[in-house]
PDB file of C-alpha atoms and ligand atoms in Angstrom:
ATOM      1  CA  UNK A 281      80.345 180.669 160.359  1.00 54.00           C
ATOM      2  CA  UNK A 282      81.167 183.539 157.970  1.00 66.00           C
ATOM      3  CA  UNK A 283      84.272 184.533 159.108  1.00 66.00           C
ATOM      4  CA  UNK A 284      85.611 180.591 159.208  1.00 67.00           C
ATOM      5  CA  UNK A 285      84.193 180.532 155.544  1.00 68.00           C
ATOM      6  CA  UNK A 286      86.489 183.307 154.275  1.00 63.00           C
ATOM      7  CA  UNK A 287      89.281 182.382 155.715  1.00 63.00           C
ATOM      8  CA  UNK A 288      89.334 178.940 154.689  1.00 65.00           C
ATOM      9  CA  UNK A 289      88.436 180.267 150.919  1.00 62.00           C
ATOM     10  CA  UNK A 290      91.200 182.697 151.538  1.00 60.00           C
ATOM     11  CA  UNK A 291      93.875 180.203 152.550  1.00 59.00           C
ATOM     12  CA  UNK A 292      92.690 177.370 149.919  1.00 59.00           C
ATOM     13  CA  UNK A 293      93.119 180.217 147.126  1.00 57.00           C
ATOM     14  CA  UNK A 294      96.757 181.138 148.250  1.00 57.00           C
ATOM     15  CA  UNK A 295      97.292 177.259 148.215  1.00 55.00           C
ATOM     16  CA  UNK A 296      96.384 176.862 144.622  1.00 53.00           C
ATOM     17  CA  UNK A 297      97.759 179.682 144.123  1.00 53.00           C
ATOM     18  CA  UNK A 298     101.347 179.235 145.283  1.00 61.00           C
ATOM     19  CA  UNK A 299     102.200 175.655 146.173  1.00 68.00           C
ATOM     20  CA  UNK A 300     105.615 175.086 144.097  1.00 75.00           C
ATOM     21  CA  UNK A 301     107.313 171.736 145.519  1.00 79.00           C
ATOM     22  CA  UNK A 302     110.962 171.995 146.731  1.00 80.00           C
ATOM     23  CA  UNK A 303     113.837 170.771 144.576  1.00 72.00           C
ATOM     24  CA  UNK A 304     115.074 167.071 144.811  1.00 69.00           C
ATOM     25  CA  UNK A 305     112.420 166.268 147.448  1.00 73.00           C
ATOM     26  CA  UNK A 306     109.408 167.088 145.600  1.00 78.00           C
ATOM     27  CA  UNK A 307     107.432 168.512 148.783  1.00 82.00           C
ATOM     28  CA  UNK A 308     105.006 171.137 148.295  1.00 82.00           C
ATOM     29  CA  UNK A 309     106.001 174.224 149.386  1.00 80.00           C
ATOM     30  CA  UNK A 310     103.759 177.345 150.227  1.00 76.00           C
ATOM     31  CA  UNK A 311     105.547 180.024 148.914  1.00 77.00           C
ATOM     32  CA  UNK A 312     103.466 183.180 148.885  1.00 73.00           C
ATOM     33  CA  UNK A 313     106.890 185.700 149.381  1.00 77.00           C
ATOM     34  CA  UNK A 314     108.614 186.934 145.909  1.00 83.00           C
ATOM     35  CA  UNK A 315     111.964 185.499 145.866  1.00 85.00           C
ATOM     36  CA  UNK A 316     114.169 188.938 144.782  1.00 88.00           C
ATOM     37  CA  UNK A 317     113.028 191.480 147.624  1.00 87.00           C
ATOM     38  CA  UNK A 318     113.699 188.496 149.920  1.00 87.00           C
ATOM     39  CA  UNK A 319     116.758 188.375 148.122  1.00 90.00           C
ATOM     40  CA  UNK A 320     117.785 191.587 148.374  1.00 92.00           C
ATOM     41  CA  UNK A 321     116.602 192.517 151.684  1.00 91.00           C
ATOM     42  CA  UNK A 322     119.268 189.326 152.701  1.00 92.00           C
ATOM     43  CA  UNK A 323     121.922 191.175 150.983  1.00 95.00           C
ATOM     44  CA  UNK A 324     121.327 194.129 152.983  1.00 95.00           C
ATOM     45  CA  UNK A 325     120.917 191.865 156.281  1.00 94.00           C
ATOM     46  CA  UNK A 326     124.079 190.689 155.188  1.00 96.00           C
ATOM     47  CA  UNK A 327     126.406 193.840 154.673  1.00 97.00           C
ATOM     48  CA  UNK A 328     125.060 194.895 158.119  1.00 96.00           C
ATOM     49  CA  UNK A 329     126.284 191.459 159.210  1.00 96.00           C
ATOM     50  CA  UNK A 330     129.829 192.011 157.672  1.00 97.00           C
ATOM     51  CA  UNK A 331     129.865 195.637 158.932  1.00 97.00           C
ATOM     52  CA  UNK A 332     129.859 194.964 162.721  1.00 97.00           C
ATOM     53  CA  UNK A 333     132.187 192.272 162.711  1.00 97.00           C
ATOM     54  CA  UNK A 334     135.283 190.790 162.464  1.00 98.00           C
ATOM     55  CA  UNK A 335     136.215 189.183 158.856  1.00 98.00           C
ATOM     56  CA  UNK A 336     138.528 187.277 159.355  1.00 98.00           C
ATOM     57  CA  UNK A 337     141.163 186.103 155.956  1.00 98.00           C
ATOM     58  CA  UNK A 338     143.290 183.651 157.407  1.00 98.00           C
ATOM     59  CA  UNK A 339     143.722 180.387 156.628  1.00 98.00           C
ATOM     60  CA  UNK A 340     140.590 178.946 158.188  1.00 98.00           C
ATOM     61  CA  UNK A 341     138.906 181.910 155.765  1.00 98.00           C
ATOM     62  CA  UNK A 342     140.397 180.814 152.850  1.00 98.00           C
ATOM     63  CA  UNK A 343     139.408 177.285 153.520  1.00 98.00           C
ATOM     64  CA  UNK A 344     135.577 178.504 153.819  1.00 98.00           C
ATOM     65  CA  UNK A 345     135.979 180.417 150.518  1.00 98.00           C
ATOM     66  CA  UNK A 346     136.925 177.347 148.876  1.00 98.00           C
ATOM     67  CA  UNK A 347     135.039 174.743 150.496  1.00 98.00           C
ATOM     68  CA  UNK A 348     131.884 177.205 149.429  1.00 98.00           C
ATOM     69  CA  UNK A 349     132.721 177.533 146.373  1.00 98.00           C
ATOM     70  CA  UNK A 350     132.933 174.017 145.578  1.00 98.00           C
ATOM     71  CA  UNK A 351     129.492 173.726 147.082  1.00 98.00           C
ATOM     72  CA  UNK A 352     128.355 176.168 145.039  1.00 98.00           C
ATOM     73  CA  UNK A 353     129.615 174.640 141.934  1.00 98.00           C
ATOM     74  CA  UNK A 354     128.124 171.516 142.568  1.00 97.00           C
ATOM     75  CA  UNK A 355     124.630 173.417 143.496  1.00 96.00           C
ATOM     76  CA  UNK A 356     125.004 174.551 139.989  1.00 95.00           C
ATOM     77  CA  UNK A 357     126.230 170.834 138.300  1.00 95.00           C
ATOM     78  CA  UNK A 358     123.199 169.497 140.056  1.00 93.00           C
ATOM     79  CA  UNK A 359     120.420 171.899 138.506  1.00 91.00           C
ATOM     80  CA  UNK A 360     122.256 171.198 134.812  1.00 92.00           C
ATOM     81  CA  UNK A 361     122.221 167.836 134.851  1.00 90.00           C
ATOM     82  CA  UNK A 362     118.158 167.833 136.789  1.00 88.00           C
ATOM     83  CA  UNK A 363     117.253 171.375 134.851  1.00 87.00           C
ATOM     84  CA  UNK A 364     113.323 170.428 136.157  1.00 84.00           C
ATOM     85  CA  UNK A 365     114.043 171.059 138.913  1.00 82.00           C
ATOM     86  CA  UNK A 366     115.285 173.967 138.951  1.00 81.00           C
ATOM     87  CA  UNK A 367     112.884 176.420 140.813  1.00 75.00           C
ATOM     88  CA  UNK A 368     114.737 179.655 140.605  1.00 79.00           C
ATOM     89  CA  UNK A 369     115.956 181.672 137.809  1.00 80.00           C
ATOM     90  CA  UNK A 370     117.846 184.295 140.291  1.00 87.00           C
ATOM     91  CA  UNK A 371     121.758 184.314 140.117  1.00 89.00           C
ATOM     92  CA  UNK A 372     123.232 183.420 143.747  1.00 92.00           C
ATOM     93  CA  UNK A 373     125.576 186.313 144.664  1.00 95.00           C
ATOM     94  CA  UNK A 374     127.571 184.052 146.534  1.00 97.00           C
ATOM     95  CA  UNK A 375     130.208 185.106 149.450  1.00 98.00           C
ATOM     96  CA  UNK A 376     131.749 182.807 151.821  1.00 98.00           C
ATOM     97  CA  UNK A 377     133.290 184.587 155.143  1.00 98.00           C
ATOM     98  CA  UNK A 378     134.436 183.344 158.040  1.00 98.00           C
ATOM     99  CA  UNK A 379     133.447 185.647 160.974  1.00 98.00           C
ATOM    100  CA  UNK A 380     135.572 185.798 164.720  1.00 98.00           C
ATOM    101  CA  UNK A 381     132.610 185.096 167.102  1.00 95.00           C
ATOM    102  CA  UNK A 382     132.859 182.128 169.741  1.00 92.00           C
ATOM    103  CA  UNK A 383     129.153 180.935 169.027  1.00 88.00           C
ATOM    104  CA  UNK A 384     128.798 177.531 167.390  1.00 88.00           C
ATOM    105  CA  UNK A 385     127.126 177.887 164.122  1.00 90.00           C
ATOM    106  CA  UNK A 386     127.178 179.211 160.435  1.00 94.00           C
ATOM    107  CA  UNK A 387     124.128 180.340 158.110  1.00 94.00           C
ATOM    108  CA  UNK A 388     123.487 180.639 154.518  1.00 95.00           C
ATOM    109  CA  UNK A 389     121.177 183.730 153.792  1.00 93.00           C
ATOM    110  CA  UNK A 390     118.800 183.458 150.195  1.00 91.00           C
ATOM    111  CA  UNK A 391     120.850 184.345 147.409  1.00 93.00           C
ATOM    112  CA  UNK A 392     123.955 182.714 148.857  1.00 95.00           C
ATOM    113  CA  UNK A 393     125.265 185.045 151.342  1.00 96.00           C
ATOM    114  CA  UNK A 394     127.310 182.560 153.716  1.00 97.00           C
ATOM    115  CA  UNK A 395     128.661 183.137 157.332  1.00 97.00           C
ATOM    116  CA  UNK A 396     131.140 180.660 159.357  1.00 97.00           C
ATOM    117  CA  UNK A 397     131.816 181.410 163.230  1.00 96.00           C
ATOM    118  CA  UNK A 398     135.152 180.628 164.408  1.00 97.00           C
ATOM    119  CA  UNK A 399     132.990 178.785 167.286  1.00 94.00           C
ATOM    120  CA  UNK A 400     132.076 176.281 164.836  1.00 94.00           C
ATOM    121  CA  UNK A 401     135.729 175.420 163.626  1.00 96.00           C
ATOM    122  CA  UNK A 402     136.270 173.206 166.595  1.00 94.00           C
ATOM    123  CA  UNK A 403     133.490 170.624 165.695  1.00 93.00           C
ATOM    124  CA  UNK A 404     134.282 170.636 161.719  1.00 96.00           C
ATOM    125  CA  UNK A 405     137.938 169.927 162.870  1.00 97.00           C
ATOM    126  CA  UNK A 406     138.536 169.737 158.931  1.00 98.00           C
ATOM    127  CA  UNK A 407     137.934 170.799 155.360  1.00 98.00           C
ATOM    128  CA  UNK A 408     135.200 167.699 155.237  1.00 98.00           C
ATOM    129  CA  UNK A 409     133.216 168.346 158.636  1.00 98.00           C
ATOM    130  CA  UNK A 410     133.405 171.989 157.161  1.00 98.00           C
ATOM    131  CA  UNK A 411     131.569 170.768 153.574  1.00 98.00           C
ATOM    132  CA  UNK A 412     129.185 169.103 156.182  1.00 98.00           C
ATOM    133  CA  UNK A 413     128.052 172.371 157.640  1.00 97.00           C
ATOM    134  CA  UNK A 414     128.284 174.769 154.553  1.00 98.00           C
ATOM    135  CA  UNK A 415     126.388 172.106 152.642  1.00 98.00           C
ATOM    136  CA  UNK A 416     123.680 171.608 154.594  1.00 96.00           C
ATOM    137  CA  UNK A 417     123.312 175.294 155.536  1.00 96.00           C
ATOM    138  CA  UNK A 418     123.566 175.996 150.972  1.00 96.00           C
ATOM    139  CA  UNK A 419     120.823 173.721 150.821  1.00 95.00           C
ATOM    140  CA  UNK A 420     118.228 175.343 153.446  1.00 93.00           C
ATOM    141  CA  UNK A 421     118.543 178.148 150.833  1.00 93.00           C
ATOM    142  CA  UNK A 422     118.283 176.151 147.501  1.00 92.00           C
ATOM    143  CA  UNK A 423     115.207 174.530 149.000  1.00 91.00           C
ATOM    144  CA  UNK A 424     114.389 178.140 149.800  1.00 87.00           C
ATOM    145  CA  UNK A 425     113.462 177.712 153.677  1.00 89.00           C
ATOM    146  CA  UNK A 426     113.170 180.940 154.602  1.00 82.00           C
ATOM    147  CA  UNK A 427     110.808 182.116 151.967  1.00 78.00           C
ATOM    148  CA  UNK A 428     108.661 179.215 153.279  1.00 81.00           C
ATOM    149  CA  UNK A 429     109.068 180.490 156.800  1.00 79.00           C
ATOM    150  CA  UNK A 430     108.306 184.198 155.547  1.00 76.00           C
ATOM    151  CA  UNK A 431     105.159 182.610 153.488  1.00 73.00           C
ATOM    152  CA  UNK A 432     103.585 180.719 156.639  1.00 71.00           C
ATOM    153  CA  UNK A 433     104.053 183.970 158.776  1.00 71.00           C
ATOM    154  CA  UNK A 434     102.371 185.683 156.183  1.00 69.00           C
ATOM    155  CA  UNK A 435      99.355 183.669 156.575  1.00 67.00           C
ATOM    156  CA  UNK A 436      99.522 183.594 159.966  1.00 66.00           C
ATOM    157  CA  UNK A 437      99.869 187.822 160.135  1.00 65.00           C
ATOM    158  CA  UNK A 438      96.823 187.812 157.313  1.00 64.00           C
ATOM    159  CA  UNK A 439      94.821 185.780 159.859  1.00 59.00           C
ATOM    160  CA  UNK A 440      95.825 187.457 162.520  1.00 57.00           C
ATOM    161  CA  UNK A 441      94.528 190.866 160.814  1.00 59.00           C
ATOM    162  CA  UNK A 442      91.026 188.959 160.051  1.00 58.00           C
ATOM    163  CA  UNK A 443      90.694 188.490 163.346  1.00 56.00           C
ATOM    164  CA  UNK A 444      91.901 191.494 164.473  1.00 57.00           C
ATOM    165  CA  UNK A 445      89.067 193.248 162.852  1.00 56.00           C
ATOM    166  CA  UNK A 446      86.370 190.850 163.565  1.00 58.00           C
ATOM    167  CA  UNK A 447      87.231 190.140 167.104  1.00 55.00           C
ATOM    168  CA  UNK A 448      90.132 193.003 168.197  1.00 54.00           C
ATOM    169  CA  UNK A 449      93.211 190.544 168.659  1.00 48.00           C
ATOM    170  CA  UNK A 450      96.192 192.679 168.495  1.00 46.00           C
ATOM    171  CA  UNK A 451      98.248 191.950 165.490  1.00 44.00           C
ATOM    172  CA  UNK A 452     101.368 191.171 167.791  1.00 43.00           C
ATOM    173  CA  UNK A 453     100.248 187.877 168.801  1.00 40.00           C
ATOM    174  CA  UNK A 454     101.438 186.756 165.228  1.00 39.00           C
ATOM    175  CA  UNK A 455     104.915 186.592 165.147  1.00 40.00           C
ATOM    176  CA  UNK A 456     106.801 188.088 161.758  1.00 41.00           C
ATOM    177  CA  UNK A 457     110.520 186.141 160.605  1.00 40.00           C
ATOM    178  CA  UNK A 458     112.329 189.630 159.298  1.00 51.00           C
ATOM    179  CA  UNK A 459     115.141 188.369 160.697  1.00 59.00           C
ATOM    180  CA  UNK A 460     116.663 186.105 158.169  1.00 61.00           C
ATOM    181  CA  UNK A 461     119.870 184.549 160.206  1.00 61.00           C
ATOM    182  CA  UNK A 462     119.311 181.711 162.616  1.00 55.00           C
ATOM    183  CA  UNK A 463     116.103 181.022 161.998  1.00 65.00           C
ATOM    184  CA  UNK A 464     114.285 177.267 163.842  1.00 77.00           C
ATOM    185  CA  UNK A 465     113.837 175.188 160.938  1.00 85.00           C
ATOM    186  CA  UNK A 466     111.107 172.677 160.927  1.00 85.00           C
ATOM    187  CA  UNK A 467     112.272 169.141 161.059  1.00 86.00           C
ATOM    188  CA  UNK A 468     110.893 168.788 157.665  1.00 88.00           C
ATOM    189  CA  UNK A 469     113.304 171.302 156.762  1.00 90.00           C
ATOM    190  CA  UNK A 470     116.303 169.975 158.888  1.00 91.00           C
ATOM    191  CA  UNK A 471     115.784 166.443 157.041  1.00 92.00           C
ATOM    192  CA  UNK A 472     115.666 167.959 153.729  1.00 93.00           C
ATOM    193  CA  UNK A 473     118.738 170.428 154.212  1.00 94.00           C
ATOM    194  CA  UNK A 474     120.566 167.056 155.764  1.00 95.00           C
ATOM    195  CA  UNK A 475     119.604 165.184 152.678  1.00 95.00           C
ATOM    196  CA  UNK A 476     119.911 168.003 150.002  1.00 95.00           C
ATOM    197  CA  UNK A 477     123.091 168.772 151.630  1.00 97.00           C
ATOM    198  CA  UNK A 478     124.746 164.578 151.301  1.00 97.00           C
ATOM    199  CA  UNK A 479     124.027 165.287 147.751  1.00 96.00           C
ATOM    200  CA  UNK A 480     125.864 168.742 147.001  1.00 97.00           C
ATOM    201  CA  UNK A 481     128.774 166.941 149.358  1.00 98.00           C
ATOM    202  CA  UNK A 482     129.130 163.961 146.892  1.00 97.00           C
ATOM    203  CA  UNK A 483     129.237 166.047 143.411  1.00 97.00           C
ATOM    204  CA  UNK A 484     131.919 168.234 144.832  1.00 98.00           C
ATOM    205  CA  UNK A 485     133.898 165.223 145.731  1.00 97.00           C
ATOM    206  CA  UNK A 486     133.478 165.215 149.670  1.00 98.00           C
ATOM    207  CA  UNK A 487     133.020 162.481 151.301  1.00 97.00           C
ATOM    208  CA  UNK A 488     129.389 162.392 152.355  1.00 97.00           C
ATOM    209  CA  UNK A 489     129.898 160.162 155.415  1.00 97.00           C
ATOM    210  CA  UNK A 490     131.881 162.660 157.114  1.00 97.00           C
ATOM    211  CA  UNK A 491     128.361 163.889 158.118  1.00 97.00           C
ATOM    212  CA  UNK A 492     127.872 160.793 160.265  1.00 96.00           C
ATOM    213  CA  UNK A 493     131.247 161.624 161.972  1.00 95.00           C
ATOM    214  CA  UNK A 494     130.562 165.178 162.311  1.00 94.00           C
ATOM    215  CA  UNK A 495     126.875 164.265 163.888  1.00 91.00           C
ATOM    216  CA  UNK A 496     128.115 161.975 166.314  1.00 90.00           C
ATOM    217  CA  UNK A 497     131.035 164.468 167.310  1.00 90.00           C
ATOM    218  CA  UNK A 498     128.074 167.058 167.905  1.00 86.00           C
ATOM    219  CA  UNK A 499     126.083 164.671 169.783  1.00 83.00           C
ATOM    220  CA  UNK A 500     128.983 163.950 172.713  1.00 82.00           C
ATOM    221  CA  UNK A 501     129.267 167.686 172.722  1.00 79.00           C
ATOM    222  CA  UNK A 502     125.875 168.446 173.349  1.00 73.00           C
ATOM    223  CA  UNK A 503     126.164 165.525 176.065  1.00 66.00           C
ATOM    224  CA  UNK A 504     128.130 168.519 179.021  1.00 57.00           C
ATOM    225  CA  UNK A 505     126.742 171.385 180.494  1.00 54.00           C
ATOM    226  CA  UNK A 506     127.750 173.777 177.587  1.00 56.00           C
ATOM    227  CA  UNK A 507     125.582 172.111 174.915  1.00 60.00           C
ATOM    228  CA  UNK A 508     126.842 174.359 171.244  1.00 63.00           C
ATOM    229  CA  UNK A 509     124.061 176.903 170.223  1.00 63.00           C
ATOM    230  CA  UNK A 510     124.518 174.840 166.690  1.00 72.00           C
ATOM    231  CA  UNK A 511     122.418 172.221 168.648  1.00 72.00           C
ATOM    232  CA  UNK A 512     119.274 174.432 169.812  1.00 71.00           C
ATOM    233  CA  UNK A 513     118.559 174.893 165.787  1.00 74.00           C
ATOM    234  CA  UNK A 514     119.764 171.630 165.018  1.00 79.00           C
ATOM    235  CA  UNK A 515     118.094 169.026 167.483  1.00 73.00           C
ATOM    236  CA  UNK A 516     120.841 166.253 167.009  1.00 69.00           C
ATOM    237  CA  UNK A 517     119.531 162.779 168.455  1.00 73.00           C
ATOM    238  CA  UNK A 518     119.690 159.464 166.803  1.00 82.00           C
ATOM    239  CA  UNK A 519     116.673 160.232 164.505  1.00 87.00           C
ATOM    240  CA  UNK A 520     118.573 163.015 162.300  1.00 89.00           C
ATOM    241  CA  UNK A 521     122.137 160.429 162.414  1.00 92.00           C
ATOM    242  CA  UNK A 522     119.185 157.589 161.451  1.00 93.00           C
ATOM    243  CA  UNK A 523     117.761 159.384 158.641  1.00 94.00           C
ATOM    244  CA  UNK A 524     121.333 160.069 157.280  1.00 96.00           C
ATOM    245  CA  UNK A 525     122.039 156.934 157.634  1.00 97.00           C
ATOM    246  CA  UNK A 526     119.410 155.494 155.979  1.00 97.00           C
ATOM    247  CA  UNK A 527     119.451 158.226 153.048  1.00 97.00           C
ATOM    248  CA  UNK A 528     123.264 157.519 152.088  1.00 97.00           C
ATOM    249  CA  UNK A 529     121.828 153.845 151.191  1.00 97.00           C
ATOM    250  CA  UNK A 530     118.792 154.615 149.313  1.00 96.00           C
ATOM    251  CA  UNK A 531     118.790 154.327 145.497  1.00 94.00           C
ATOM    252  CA  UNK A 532     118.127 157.808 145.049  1.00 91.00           C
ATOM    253  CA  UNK A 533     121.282 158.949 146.532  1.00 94.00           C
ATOM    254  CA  UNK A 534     123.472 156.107 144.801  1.00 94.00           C
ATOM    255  CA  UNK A 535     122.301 156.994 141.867  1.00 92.00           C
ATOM    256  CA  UNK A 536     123.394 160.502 142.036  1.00 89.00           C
ATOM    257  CA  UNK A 537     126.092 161.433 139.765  1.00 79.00           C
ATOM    258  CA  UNK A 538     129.214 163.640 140.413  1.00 70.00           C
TER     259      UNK A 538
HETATM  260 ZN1   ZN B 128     119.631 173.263 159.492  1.00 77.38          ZN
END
């Protein structure tokens, strides 16, 4: 079939063309999206963000600002002493606020724009369960998550218009991620932001086990009626507190350096 020929020549050409692999992991990564409009559309996003709500700078703020920045500085220790794997040559703008909303969660936009919800502070508890968090939401952005996201939709919107034309499916059927705060992460991604983020934990001098604690904390929560939204983008059963497990004993992270 014609059509089925194209496409697949198409999507096998945007493979070659764009498959980078993710940093630390080593998966291949389809990333078809340029990394500074992404960038700076986040920043925008972000402002927006800041702009209709409430900023908080009390102590609990202060507390983000520094547990962020010590993430940060160890994202940056990491990609000195690994420079190959470095994928980006973009400066990080990075900001670390904590916002007043009751929702359970926090977010790291590309390019390092950061957001804590007072909702969350209740499960972190602590400056450690709060490195948990801000780590592992840094590293869906190192590994540069969203720009795969934007990348699949892409193809997905490209095929869609194929087959718009050949066949008259409206282009809506294909969904587009603009929006570049809470976004589902595939598990892949979940595993790899939980690993990437152990890692960023132990060079800034956390305690990386703390993320079994804070887990398990978030797994009786989720057991009531009021389950935290945290939990619908971050399935939490004994798989994700498995594969931690399992990764804080493997060479590769022992042999990680501060
Ligand atoms: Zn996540």
């Amino acid at each position: 079939m014609k059509l089925k020929k194209l496409l697949s020549i198409i999507f096998i050409s945007l493979l070659v063309i764009s498959c980078s692999s993710a940093p630390i992991s080593g998966r291949k990564q389809l990333l078809l999206v340029d990394e500074a409009p992404l960038i700076q559309q986040s920043y925008t996003q972000y402002r927006q963000v800041l702009n209709q709500s409430v900023v908080l700078n009390n102590n609990d703020a202060k507390t983000v600002k520094k547990v962020g920045n010590n993430i940060a500085k160890a994202v940056e220790r990491y990609f000195q002493l690994h420079p190959e794997e470095r994928r980006s040559n973009i400066k990080y703008a990075w900001e670390f606020n904590l916002l007043k909303d009751k929702t359970p969660n926090a977010w790291c936009m590309p390019g390092g724009k950061v957001a804590v919800y007072t909702g969350i502070l209740p499960y972190t508890q602590n400056e450690q369960g709060l490195a948990v968090v801000m780590s592992h939401e840094i590293a869906h952005a190192i590994a540069q998550h969203s720009r795969e996201q934007q990348s699949q939709s892409m193809i997905q919107n490209g095929v869609g218009a194929l087959l718009g034309v050949a066949f008259g499916v409206p282009q809506e059927l294909y969904g587009s991620a603009s929006n570049l705060i809470m976004l589902n992460y595939s598990r892949t991604q979940e595993t790899e932001a939980d690993e990437l983020g152990l890692i960023f934990m132990k060079i800034a001098g956390y305690n990386p086990n703390y993320a079994l604690t804070f887990w398990q904390r978030m797994a009786k929560a989720s057991g009531g009626n009021q389950s935290p939204e945290f939990l619908s983008t971050h399935p939490n059963d004994q798989t994700r507190i498995n594969n931690i497990k399992r990764f804080l004993q493997s060479e590769k992270f022992k042999n990680i350096s501060k």
